[in-house]
Amino acid sequence: MRTQVAIIGAGPAGMLLAHLLRRADVDAVVLETRSQEYVASRIRAGILEQSSVDLLTSAGLGDRLRAEGFPHRGIYLQWPGERHHLDFVDLIGRSVWVYGQTEVQKDLVNANTASVVYEVSDVQVRNVDSSAPYVTYLDAEGRPGRIDASAIAGCDGSFGPSRAVVPASVATTWERTYPYSWLGILADVAPSTDELIYAWHPHGFALHSMRSPSVSRLYLQVPNGTSAGDWSDQRIWDELATRLGHGQDGWKLTPGPVTDKSVLPMRSFVQTPMRYGRLFLAGDAAHIVPPTGAKGLNLAIADVALLAPALTALLRNNDPALADRYGDDASRRVWRCTHFSWWMTTMLHIGDDPFDAQLQLSQLRWVTGSEAGAAGLAENYAGLPIGF
Ligand code: APR
Ligand code: PHB
């Protein structure tokens, strides 16, 4: 098989890239190890920045998002005894949307613009340092396949093989593993809040998020090594009520049936360069952020917003200028979001050192009490413009 761009991975990065390329008349084939049903149903992030919404809308993917998504003006930040609303619209004129990654993924599949081969195995990326790269794989029946392409996009997430194709002599990686994880639940209950609550608490961080008027998504900071089975539903709701309660105006958390329970590790990871020869990395394949700043999905979308025009110019007009800049342009935003995610994470999670806890509370008071502090958080959370 021959195509212009072979894309590894049918997550949001790979599917959006295929969609944008198709709209620009560039052919692409996507290879995915999982089944279509698995990819479309896994539970992931839930917040879209304004620039992600704008990009999806301009790519013809905004209809359901605007009908079923929820614009949020801001977030709540709290610690025992105090809850503060940060209104991003007032602060910086931009907002965010609650719309699950699962829904973005469904919209991309329903757009039916990408040619996807699901349930492949043994994907191998070859010859990226030549002008004739190719990918080999086994299809769902175990038959060998090969795709020759002009460029390869590694959109295969945090565990995929693409990033290791960049030789160790060329690649630089940075990594931080945090000494805590998140226990996340999905529950069939109306959210007990209109906008997300990020809570600092001596027992550990808690987050109240949501997916719809009848589905809540909540998280608790737990020690690394925690198994979801260690926590009964009752224990989770009790602990969420403690950490999210703020002792004022009779606010209460309403519990409900838990439909999913899982533990998420917290990690920061960056690999550069994001381009090596004819291989271009995008999304979690090149970088991982802890979920506290809600940046993972938005960063994947921002990478693709740069990569699609770069590949289009390269393959349709033989103009390499944007492709040559892709790695540097994308990495600048990656580091901004890496810093913001680290900053939100370290401001809100409890460690062993009481000195750190006092610094966190001081930081929270500044972020919620000073317009400059609040605007800095708002600008990063609601997302800087794609080209920043
Ligand atoms: N061959 C083909 N596909 C692969 C391979 C492989 N060897 N290895 C992994 N994949 C697939 C995965 O099954 C997955 O569907 O690549 C896809 C990568 O998708 P995501 O993990 O969703 O990554 P990305 O598209 O970069 O989106 C980033 O996803 O993990 C969240 O928080 C993250 O929201 C962020 C977003
Ligand atoms: C989510 O809804 O899953 C979510 C929201 C905000 C975050 C992280 C996760 O910071």
Short mmCIF file of C-alpha atoms and ligand atoms in Angstrom, two decimals:
data_model
loop_
_atom_site.label_atom_id
_atom_site.label_comp_id
_atom_site.label_asym_id
_atom_site.label_seq_id
_atom_site.Cartn_x
_atom_site.Cartn_y
_atom_site.Cartn_z
CA MET A 1 0.00 0.00 0.00
CA ARG A 2 1.21 3.53 -0.71
CA THR A 3 0.01 6.74 0.96
CA GLN A 4 1.40 10.20 1.61
CA VAL A 5 1.38 10.02 5.43
CA ALA A 6 1.40 6.81 7.47
CA ILE A 7 0.00 7.63 10.91
CA ILE A 8 0.66 5.32 13.85
CA GLY A 9 -2.10 5.51 16.47
CA ALA A 10 -5.83 6.34 16.21
CA GLY A 11 -6.08 8.43 19.39
CA PRO A 12 -7.09 12.08 19.12
CA ALA A 13 -3.69 13.11 17.72
CA GLY A 14 -3.65 10.51 14.92
CA MET A 15 -7.34 10.81 14.03
CA LEU A 16 -7.35 14.62 14.00
CA LEU A 17 -4.20 14.66 11.90
CA ALA A 18 -5.78 12.27 9.37
CA HIS A 19 -8.91 14.44 9.32
CA LEU A 20 -7.02 17.71 8.73
CA LEU A 21 -4.82 16.12 6.05
CA ARG A 22 -7.84 14.76 4.21
CA ARG A 23 -9.41 18.23 4.20
CA ALA A 24 -6.18 19.50 2.63
CA ASP A 25 -6.22 16.71 0.01
CA VAL A 26 -3.31 14.82 1.52
CA ASP A 27 -3.78 11.03 1.78
CA ALA A 28 -3.14 9.24 5.04
CA VAL A 29 -3.57 5.76 6.49
CA VAL A 30 -3.84 5.22 10.24
CA LEU A 31 -2.63 2.02 11.95
CA GLU A 32 -4.08 1.22 15.38
CA THR A 33 -3.39 -1.74 17.68
CA ARG A 34 -6.73 -1.63 19.47
CA SER A 35 -10.25 -2.20 18.16
CA GLN A 36 -12.48 0.65 17.02
CA GLU A 37 -14.87 0.00 19.94
CA TYR A 38 -12.05 0.13 22.50
CA VAL A 39 -10.62 3.36 21.12
CA ALA A 40 -14.06 5.00 21.01
CA SER A 41 -15.06 4.09 24.55
CA ARG A 42 -12.02 4.52 26.79
CA ILE A 43 -12.43 7.16 29.46
CA ARG A 44 -9.96 9.99 29.22
CA ALA A 45 -9.65 13.73 29.74
CA GLY A 46 -12.59 16.14 29.72
CA ILE A 47 -11.57 19.77 29.26
CA LEU A 48 -11.03 21.59 25.97
CA GLU A 49 -9.27 24.93 25.77
CA GLN A 50 -10.74 27.70 23.65
CA SER A 51 -8.08 27.21 20.96
CA SER A 52 -8.88 23.46 20.79
CA VAL A 53 -12.59 24.26 20.40
CA ASP A 54 -11.77 26.82 17.69
CA LEU A 55 -9.59 24.34 15.81
CA LEU A 56 -12.16 21.53 16.00
CA THR A 57 -14.88 23.96 14.88
CA SER A 58 -12.85 25.21 11.92
CA ALA A 59 -12.21 21.57 10.97
CA GLY A 60 -15.98 20.93 10.79
CA LEU A 61 -16.04 19.01 14.08
CA GLY A 62 -17.80 21.61 16.23
CA ASP A 63 -21.52 20.81 15.86
CA ARG A 64 -21.99 18.21 18.60
CA LEU A 65 -19.40 19.93 20.76
CA ARG A 66 -21.41 23.16 20.70
CA ALA A 67 -24.73 21.34 21.19
CA GLU A 68 -23.65 18.94 23.95
CA GLY A 69 -20.48 20.47 25.45
CA PHE A 70 -20.57 22.92 28.35
CA PRO A 71 -18.74 26.23 28.31
CA HIS A 72 -17.25 26.97 31.72
CA ARG A 73 -16.22 30.48 32.66
CA GLY A 74 -13.56 29.25 35.08
CA ILE A 75 -12.75 26.94 37.99
CA TYR A 76 -12.96 26.89 41.77
CA LEU A 77 -9.79 26.65 43.84
CA GLN A 78 -10.17 25.81 47.50
CA TRP A 79 -8.53 24.78 50.75
CA PRO A 80 -10.16 24.12 54.13
CA GLY A 81 -12.32 27.09 55.03
CA GLU A 82 -12.09 28.87 51.66
CA ARG A 83 -13.42 28.40 48.14
CA HIS A 84 -12.64 30.92 45.39
CA HIS A 85 -13.96 31.17 41.85
CA LEU A 86 -11.51 32.22 39.15
CA ASP A 87 -13.49 33.69 36.26
CA PHE A 88 -11.27 33.21 33.20
CA VAL A 89 -13.62 35.21 30.97
CA ASP A 90 -13.35 38.27 33.21
CA LEU A 91 -9.63 37.76 33.73
CA ILE A 92 -8.40 37.07 30.22
CA GLY A 93 -11.41 36.91 27.90
CA ARG A 94 -11.19 33.19 27.14
CA SER A 95 -12.89 30.12 28.63
CA VAL A 96 -12.86 26.32 28.52
CA TRP A 97 -15.38 23.63 27.54
CA VAL A 98 -16.35 20.41 29.27
CA TYR A 99 -16.46 17.86 26.46
CA GLY A 100 -14.93 14.42 26.97
CA GLN A 101 -12.04 13.10 24.93
CA THR A 102 -14.33 10.11 24.34
CA GLU A 103 -16.75 12.45 22.55
CA VAL A 104 -13.98 14.10 20.49
CA GLN A 105 -12.89 10.61 19.49
CA LYS A 106 -16.45 9.67 18.46
CA ASP A 107 -16.76 12.85 16.37
CA LEU A 108 -13.51 12.01 14.59
CA VAL A 109 -14.63 8.44 13.86
CA ASN A 110 -18.08 9.64 12.70
CA ALA A 111 -16.50 12.22 10.38
CA ASN A 112 -15.29 9.13 8.52
CA THR A 113 -12.44 11.02 6.91
CA ALA A 114 -9.64 8.74 8.09
CA SER A 115 -8.75 5.41 6.60
CA VAL A 116 -7.95 3.33 9.70
CA VAL A 117 -6.64 -0.23 9.97
CA TYR A 118 -7.60 -1.39 13.47
CA GLU A 119 -6.20 -4.31 15.50
CA VAL A 120 -2.76 -4.38 13.91
CA SER A 121 0.30 -5.74 15.72
CA ASP A 122 4.09 -5.72 15.42
CA VAL A 123 4.21 -2.21 13.94
CA GLN A 124 7.74 -1.33 12.80
CA VAL A 125 8.81 2.06 11.49
CA ARG A 126 11.64 1.92 8.92
CA ASN A 127 13.96 4.18 6.91
CA VAL A 128 12.81 7.48 8.40
CA ASP A 129 16.21 9.01 7.68
CA SER A 130 15.63 8.50 3.94
CA SER A 131 13.04 9.98 1.59
CA ALA A 132 11.32 6.57 1.35
CA PRO A 133 10.18 5.60 4.83
CA TYR A 134 7.75 2.75 5.39
CA VAL A 135 5.89 0.91 8.11
CA THR A 136 5.37 -2.84 8.41
CA TYR A 137 2.71 -4.53 10.54
CA LEU A 138 0.55 -7.61 10.94
CA ASP A 139 -3.18 -7.16 10.35
CA ALA A 140 -5.97 -8.55 12.57
CA GLU A 141 -5.63 -11.96 10.88
CA GLY A 142 -1.85 -11.96 11.30
CA ARG A 143 -1.13 -11.24 7.63
CA PRO A 144 1.90 -9.00 6.99
CA GLY A 145 1.28 -5.51 5.60
CA ARG A 146 3.49 -2.64 4.49
CA ILE A 147 2.73 1.03 3.95
CA ASP A 148 5.16 3.14 1.95
CA ALA A 149 4.79 6.86 2.64
CA SER A 150 6.46 10.21 2.21
CA ALA A 151 6.19 10.94 5.93
CA ILE A 152 5.38 9.01 9.10
CA ALA A 153 3.46 10.53 12.00
CA GLY A 154 4.11 8.89 15.37
CA CYS A 155 0.83 9.49 17.24
CA ASP A 156 1.01 6.27 19.24
CA GLY A 157 0.71 7.66 22.74
CA SER A 158 2.88 7.09 25.79
CA PHE A 159 3.54 3.37 25.17
CA GLY A 160 3.92 3.34 21.38
CA PRO A 161 7.08 2.43 19.47
CA SER A 162 7.59 5.66 17.45
CA ARG A 163 9.57 7.72 19.88
CA ALA A 164 12.22 4.99 20.20
CA VAL A 165 12.85 5.23 16.43
CA VAL A 166 14.72 8.50 17.07
CA PRO A 167 18.30 7.33 17.74
CA ALA A 168 19.52 7.70 21.31
CA SER A 169 22.42 9.82 20.00
CA VAL A 170 19.90 12.36 18.70
CA ALA A 171 17.08 12.23 21.29
CA THR A 172 16.99 14.01 24.63
CA THR A 173 14.41 13.04 27.23
CA TRP A 174 13.31 14.66 30.46
CA GLU A 175 11.20 12.92 33.04
CA ARG A 176 9.64 13.41 36.45
CA THR A 177 7.61 10.81 38.30
CA TYR A 178 5.49 12.26 41.07
CA PRO A 179 5.24 10.47 44.43
CA TYR A 180 1.44 10.12 44.20
CA SER A 181 -1.30 8.92 41.85
CA TRP A 182 -4.96 9.72 41.21
CA LEU A 183 -7.85 7.43 41.98
CA GLY A 184 -10.55 8.44 39.48
CA ILE A 185 -14.24 7.56 39.44
CA LEU A 186 -17.03 8.08 36.98
CA ALA A 187 -20.45 8.24 38.65
CA ASP A 188 -24.04 8.38 37.47
CA VAL A 189 -24.93 11.39 39.54
CA ALA A 190 -25.47 15.08 38.78
CA PRO A 191 -22.35 17.12 39.55
CA SER A 192 -22.52 18.88 42.93
CA THR A 193 -20.95 21.94 41.34
CA ASP A 194 -21.47 24.12 38.28
CA GLU A 195 -17.73 24.33 37.46
CA LEU A 196 -14.69 22.19 38.36
CA ILE A 197 -13.39 22.29 41.93
CA TYR A 198 -9.65 21.84 42.57
CA ALA A 199 -9.19 21.21 46.29
CA TRP A 200 -6.07 21.37 48.43
CA HIS A 201 -6.60 19.35 51.62
CA PRO A 202 -4.23 17.98 54.30
CA HIS A 203 -5.41 14.45 53.38
CA GLY A 204 -4.45 15.06 49.74
CA PHE A 205 -5.73 16.74 46.60
CA ALA A 206 -9.27 16.17 45.28
CA LEU A 207 -10.92 17.24 42.02
CA HIS A 208 -14.60 17.44 41.18
CA SER A 209 -15.07 17.33 37.41
CA MET A 210 -17.98 16.22 35.24
CA ARG A 211 -18.98 14.87 31.86
CA SER A 212 -22.66 15.91 31.61
CA PRO A 213 -25.57 17.12 33.79
CA SER A 214 -26.00 13.52 34.98
CA VAL A 215 -22.42 12.17 35.02
CA SER A 216 -19.70 13.26 37.46
CA ARG A 217 -15.96 12.56 37.27
CA LEU A 218 -14.01 12.85 40.53
CA TYR A 219 -10.43 12.21 41.61
CA LEU A 220 -8.52 11.68 44.86
CA GLN A 221 -4.78 11.91 45.43
CA VAL A 222 -3.62 8.45 46.61
CA PRO A 223 -0.17 6.97 47.32
CA ASN A 224 1.69 5.32 44.44
CA GLY A 225 1.03 1.59 44.41
CA THR A 226 -2.64 2.03 45.40
CA SER A 227 -4.97 -0.48 43.79
CA ALA A 228 -8.50 0.67 42.89
CA GLY A 229 -9.82 -2.42 44.69
CA ASP A 230 -8.42 -1.07 48.00
CA TRP A 231 -11.11 1.62 47.95
CA SER A 232 -14.78 0.74 48.40
CA ASP A 233 -17.30 3.14 46.84
CA GLN A 234 -18.35 4.25 50.32
CA ARG A 235 -14.76 5.04 51.33
CA ILE A 236 -14.23 7.03 48.12
CA TRP A 237 -17.37 9.14 48.61
CA ASP A 238 -16.56 9.74 52.29
CA GLU A 239 -13.05 10.88 51.46
CA LEU A 240 -14.23 13.04 48.55
CA ALA A 241 -16.80 14.67 50.85
CA THR A 242 -14.08 15.42 53.41
CA ARG A 243 -11.58 16.83 50.94
CA LEU A 244 -14.08 18.74 48.79
CA GLY A 245 -16.08 20.09 51.74
CA HIS A 246 -14.93 23.56 52.62
CA GLY A 247 -16.94 24.19 55.75
CA GLN A 248 -18.96 27.10 54.35
CA ASP A 249 -22.53 27.82 53.18
CA GLY A 250 -23.78 24.25 53.62
CA TRP A 251 -22.28 22.91 50.36
CA LYS A 252 -22.65 19.12 50.10
CA LEU A 253 -21.32 16.45 47.78
CA THR A 254 -24.05 14.16 46.45
CA PRO A 255 -22.82 10.57 46.02
CA GLY A 256 -24.17 8.16 43.39
CA PRO A 257 -23.51 4.85 41.63
CA VAL A 258 -19.86 4.45 40.60
CA THR A 259 -19.59 3.13 37.02
CA ASP A 260 -15.81 3.13 36.65
CA LYS A 261 -12.86 3.22 39.05
CA SER A 262 -9.18 3.38 38.10
CA VAL A 263 -5.76 4.56 39.30
CA LEU A 264 -3.73 6.98 37.15
CA PRO A 265 0.01 7.51 37.56
CA MET A 266 1.31 11.09 37.52
CA ARG A 267 4.27 11.70 35.23
CA SER A 268 5.92 14.46 33.25
CA PHE A 269 7.91 13.38 30.20
CA VAL A 270 9.30 15.26 27.19
CA GLN A 271 11.34 13.96 24.28
CA THR A 272 12.96 16.20 21.68
CA PRO A 273 13.39 16.59 18.77
CA MET A 274 9.78 15.99 17.74
CA ARG A 275 10.93 15.56 14.16
CA TYR A 276 13.65 13.18 12.97
CA GLY A 277 14.06 12.85 9.21
CA ARG A 278 10.65 11.85 7.84
CA LEU A 279 9.26 10.93 11.28
CA PHE A 280 7.12 13.50 13.11
CA LEU A 281 5.99 12.85 16.70
CA ALA A 282 2.74 14.33 18.05
CA GLY A 283 0.72 14.04 21.26
CA ASP A 284 1.56 11.65 24.09
CA ALA A 285 4.15 9.95 21.85
CA ALA A 286 6.40 12.97 22.47
CA HIS A 287 5.25 14.26 25.85
CA ILE A 288 3.21 13.32 28.88
CA VAL A 289 1.85 15.74 31.45
CA PRO A 290 0.22 14.99 34.80
CA PRO A 291 -3.54 15.61 34.45
CA THR A 292 -3.79 18.45 36.99
CA GLY A 293 -3.70 21.23 34.39
CA ALA A 294 -6.01 19.42 31.92
CA LYS A 295 -3.39 19.83 29.21
CA GLY A 296 -2.78 16.34 27.67
CA LEU A 297 -5.55 16.37 25.08
CA ASN A 298 -5.14 20.07 24.30
CA LEU A 299 -1.43 19.63 23.73
CA ALA A 300 -2.08 16.74 21.34
CA ILE A 301 -4.53 18.96 19.41
CA ALA A 302 -2.04 21.86 19.38
CA ASP A 303 0.74 19.63 17.99
CA VAL A 304 -1.53 18.47 15.19
CA ALA A 305 -2.63 22.05 14.46
CA LEU A 306 1.01 22.74 13.59
CA LEU A 307 1.81 19.38 12.00
CA ALA A 308 -1.08 19.22 9.51
CA PRO A 309 -0.18 22.46 7.66
CA ALA A 310 3.53 21.55 7.86
CA LEU A 311 2.96 18.18 6.18
CA THR A 312 0.54 19.72 3.68
CA ALA A 313 3.12 22.32 2.60
CA LEU A 314 5.84 19.67 2.44
CA LEU A 315 3.90 17.07 0.48
CA ARG A 316 1.71 19.20 -1.77
CA ASN A 317 3.97 22.18 -2.47
CA ASN A 318 7.36 20.65 -1.74
CA ASP A 319 7.86 23.48 0.76
CA PRO A 320 9.80 22.24 3.82
CA ALA A 321 9.80 25.50 5.83
CA LEU A 322 6.99 24.62 8.27
CA ALA A 323 8.09 20.99 8.57
CA ASP A 324 11.60 22.15 9.44
CA ARG A 325 10.19 24.40 12.17
CA TYR A 326 7.63 21.88 13.50
CA GLY A 327 9.83 20.42 16.25
CA ASP A 328 10.89 23.80 17.65
CA ASP A 329 7.47 25.40 17.35
CA ALA A 330 5.68 22.48 18.99
CA SER A 331 8.26 22.03 21.77
CA ARG A 332 7.88 25.64 22.91
CA ARG A 333 4.23 25.03 23.74
CA VAL A 334 5.05 21.59 25.16
CA TRP A 335 7.40 23.15 27.70
CA ARG A 336 4.89 25.88 28.60
CA CYS A 337 2.26 23.21 29.30
CA THR A 338 4.81 20.97 31.02
CA HIS A 339 5.64 23.82 33.36
CA PHE A 340 1.98 24.70 34.00
CA SER A 341 1.02 21.06 34.67
CA TRP A 342 3.97 20.66 37.06
CA TRP A 343 3.08 23.95 38.77
CA MET A 344 -0.60 23.06 39.28
CA THR A 345 0.41 19.58 40.46
CA THR A 346 2.99 20.75 42.99
CA MET A 347 0.71 23.55 44.25
CA LEU A 348 -2.16 21.18 45.02
CA HIS A 349 -0.77 17.78 46.08
CA ILE A 350 0.31 16.97 49.60
CA GLY A 351 3.87 15.70 50.14
CA ASP A 352 5.84 14.83 53.29
CA ASP A 353 7.22 18.25 54.08
CA PRO A 354 5.11 20.67 56.19
CA PHE A 355 7.23 23.56 54.82
CA ASP A 356 5.94 22.75 51.31
CA ALA A 357 2.35 22.81 52.60
CA GLN A 358 2.79 26.38 53.88
CA LEU A 359 4.29 27.44 50.54
CA GLN A 360 1.33 25.86 48.72
CA LEU A 361 -1.20 27.71 50.86
CA SER A 362 0.64 30.96 50.35
CA GLN A 363 0.69 30.35 46.60
CA LEU A 364 -3.04 29.53 46.59
CA ARG A 365 -3.82 32.73 48.49
CA TRP A 366 -1.81 34.73 45.95
CA VAL A 367 -3.37 33.02 42.94
CA THR A 368 -6.90 33.60 44.25
CA GLY A 369 -6.29 37.00 45.87
CA SER A 370 -4.25 38.87 43.29
CA GLU A 371 -5.55 39.70 39.82
CA ALA A 372 -2.07 39.17 38.38
CA GLY A 373 -1.80 35.74 40.03
CA ALA A 374 -5.28 34.72 38.91
CA ALA A 375 -4.70 35.95 35.35
CA GLY A 376 -1.49 33.89 35.09
CA LEU A 377 -3.35 30.71 36.01
CA ALA A 378 -6.29 31.63 33.76
CA GLU A 379 -4.08 32.35 30.75
CA ASN A 380 -2.37 28.97 31.02
CA TYR A 381 -5.46 26.95 31.93
CA ALA A 382 -7.69 28.41 29.19
CA GLY A 383 -4.76 27.97 26.82
CA LEU A 384 -2.35 30.26 25.07
CA PRO A 385 -2.89 30.78 21.33
CA ILE A 386 -1.70 27.84 19.17
CA GLY A 387 1.36 29.68 17.86
CA PHE A 388 2.52 30.94 21.30
N1 APR B 1 0.76 0.67 16.68
C1 APR B 1 -0.39 1.36 16.42
N2 APR B 1 -1.07 2.07 17.35
C2 APR B 1 -0.55 2.10 18.58
C3 APR B 1 0.65 1.43 18.93
C4 APR B 1 1.30 0.69 17.92
N3 APR B 1 2.41 0.01 18.16
N4 APR B 1 0.90 1.66 20.24
C5 APR B 1 -0.08 2.43 20.70
N5 APR B 1 -0.97 2.70 19.71
C6 APR B 1 -2.22 3.49 19.79
C7 APR B 1 -2.94 3.37 21.12
O1 APR B 1 -3.74 2.19 21.18
C8 APR B 1 -3.79 4.63 21.09
O2 APR B 1 -5.06 4.40 20.50
O3 APR B 1 -1.92 4.85 19.69
C9 APR B 1 -3.02 5.60 20.23
C10 APR B 1 -2.49 6.77 21.03
O4 APR B 1 -3.58 7.52 21.48
P1 APR B 1 -3.58 8.33 22.86
O5 APR B 1 -2.94 7.52 23.92
O6 APR B 1 -4.95 8.81 23.07
O7 APR B 1 -2.58 9.56 22.57
P2 APR B 1 -2.79 10.90 21.75
O8 APR B 1 -3.58 10.69 20.51
O9 APR B 1 -1.45 11.54 21.70
O10 APR B 1 -3.74 11.77 22.69
C11 APR B 1 -3.27 12.33 23.87
O11 APR B 1 -4.68 11.06 25.23
O12 APR B 1 -3.73 9.83 26.96
C12 APR B 1 -4.49 10.90 26.63
O13 APR B 1 -4.16 12.45 28.37
C13 APR B 1 -3.79 12.11 27.08
O14 APR B 1 -5.51 13.49 26.53
C14 APR B 1 -4.24 13.08 26.09
C15 APR B 1 -4.40 12.38 24.83
C1 PHB B 2 -11.44 15.29 33.85
O1 PHB B 2 -12.60 15.70 33.78
O2 PHB B 2 -11.16 14.09 33.62
C2 PHB B 2 -10.36 16.22 34.27
C3 PHB B 2 -10.63 17.56 34.37
C4 PHB B 2 -9.63 18.43 34.76
C5 PHB B 2 -8.38 17.95 35.05
C6 PHB B 2 -8.10 16.59 34.93
C7 PHB B 2 -9.10 15.72 34.54
O3 PHB B 2 -7.41 18.81 35.46
#
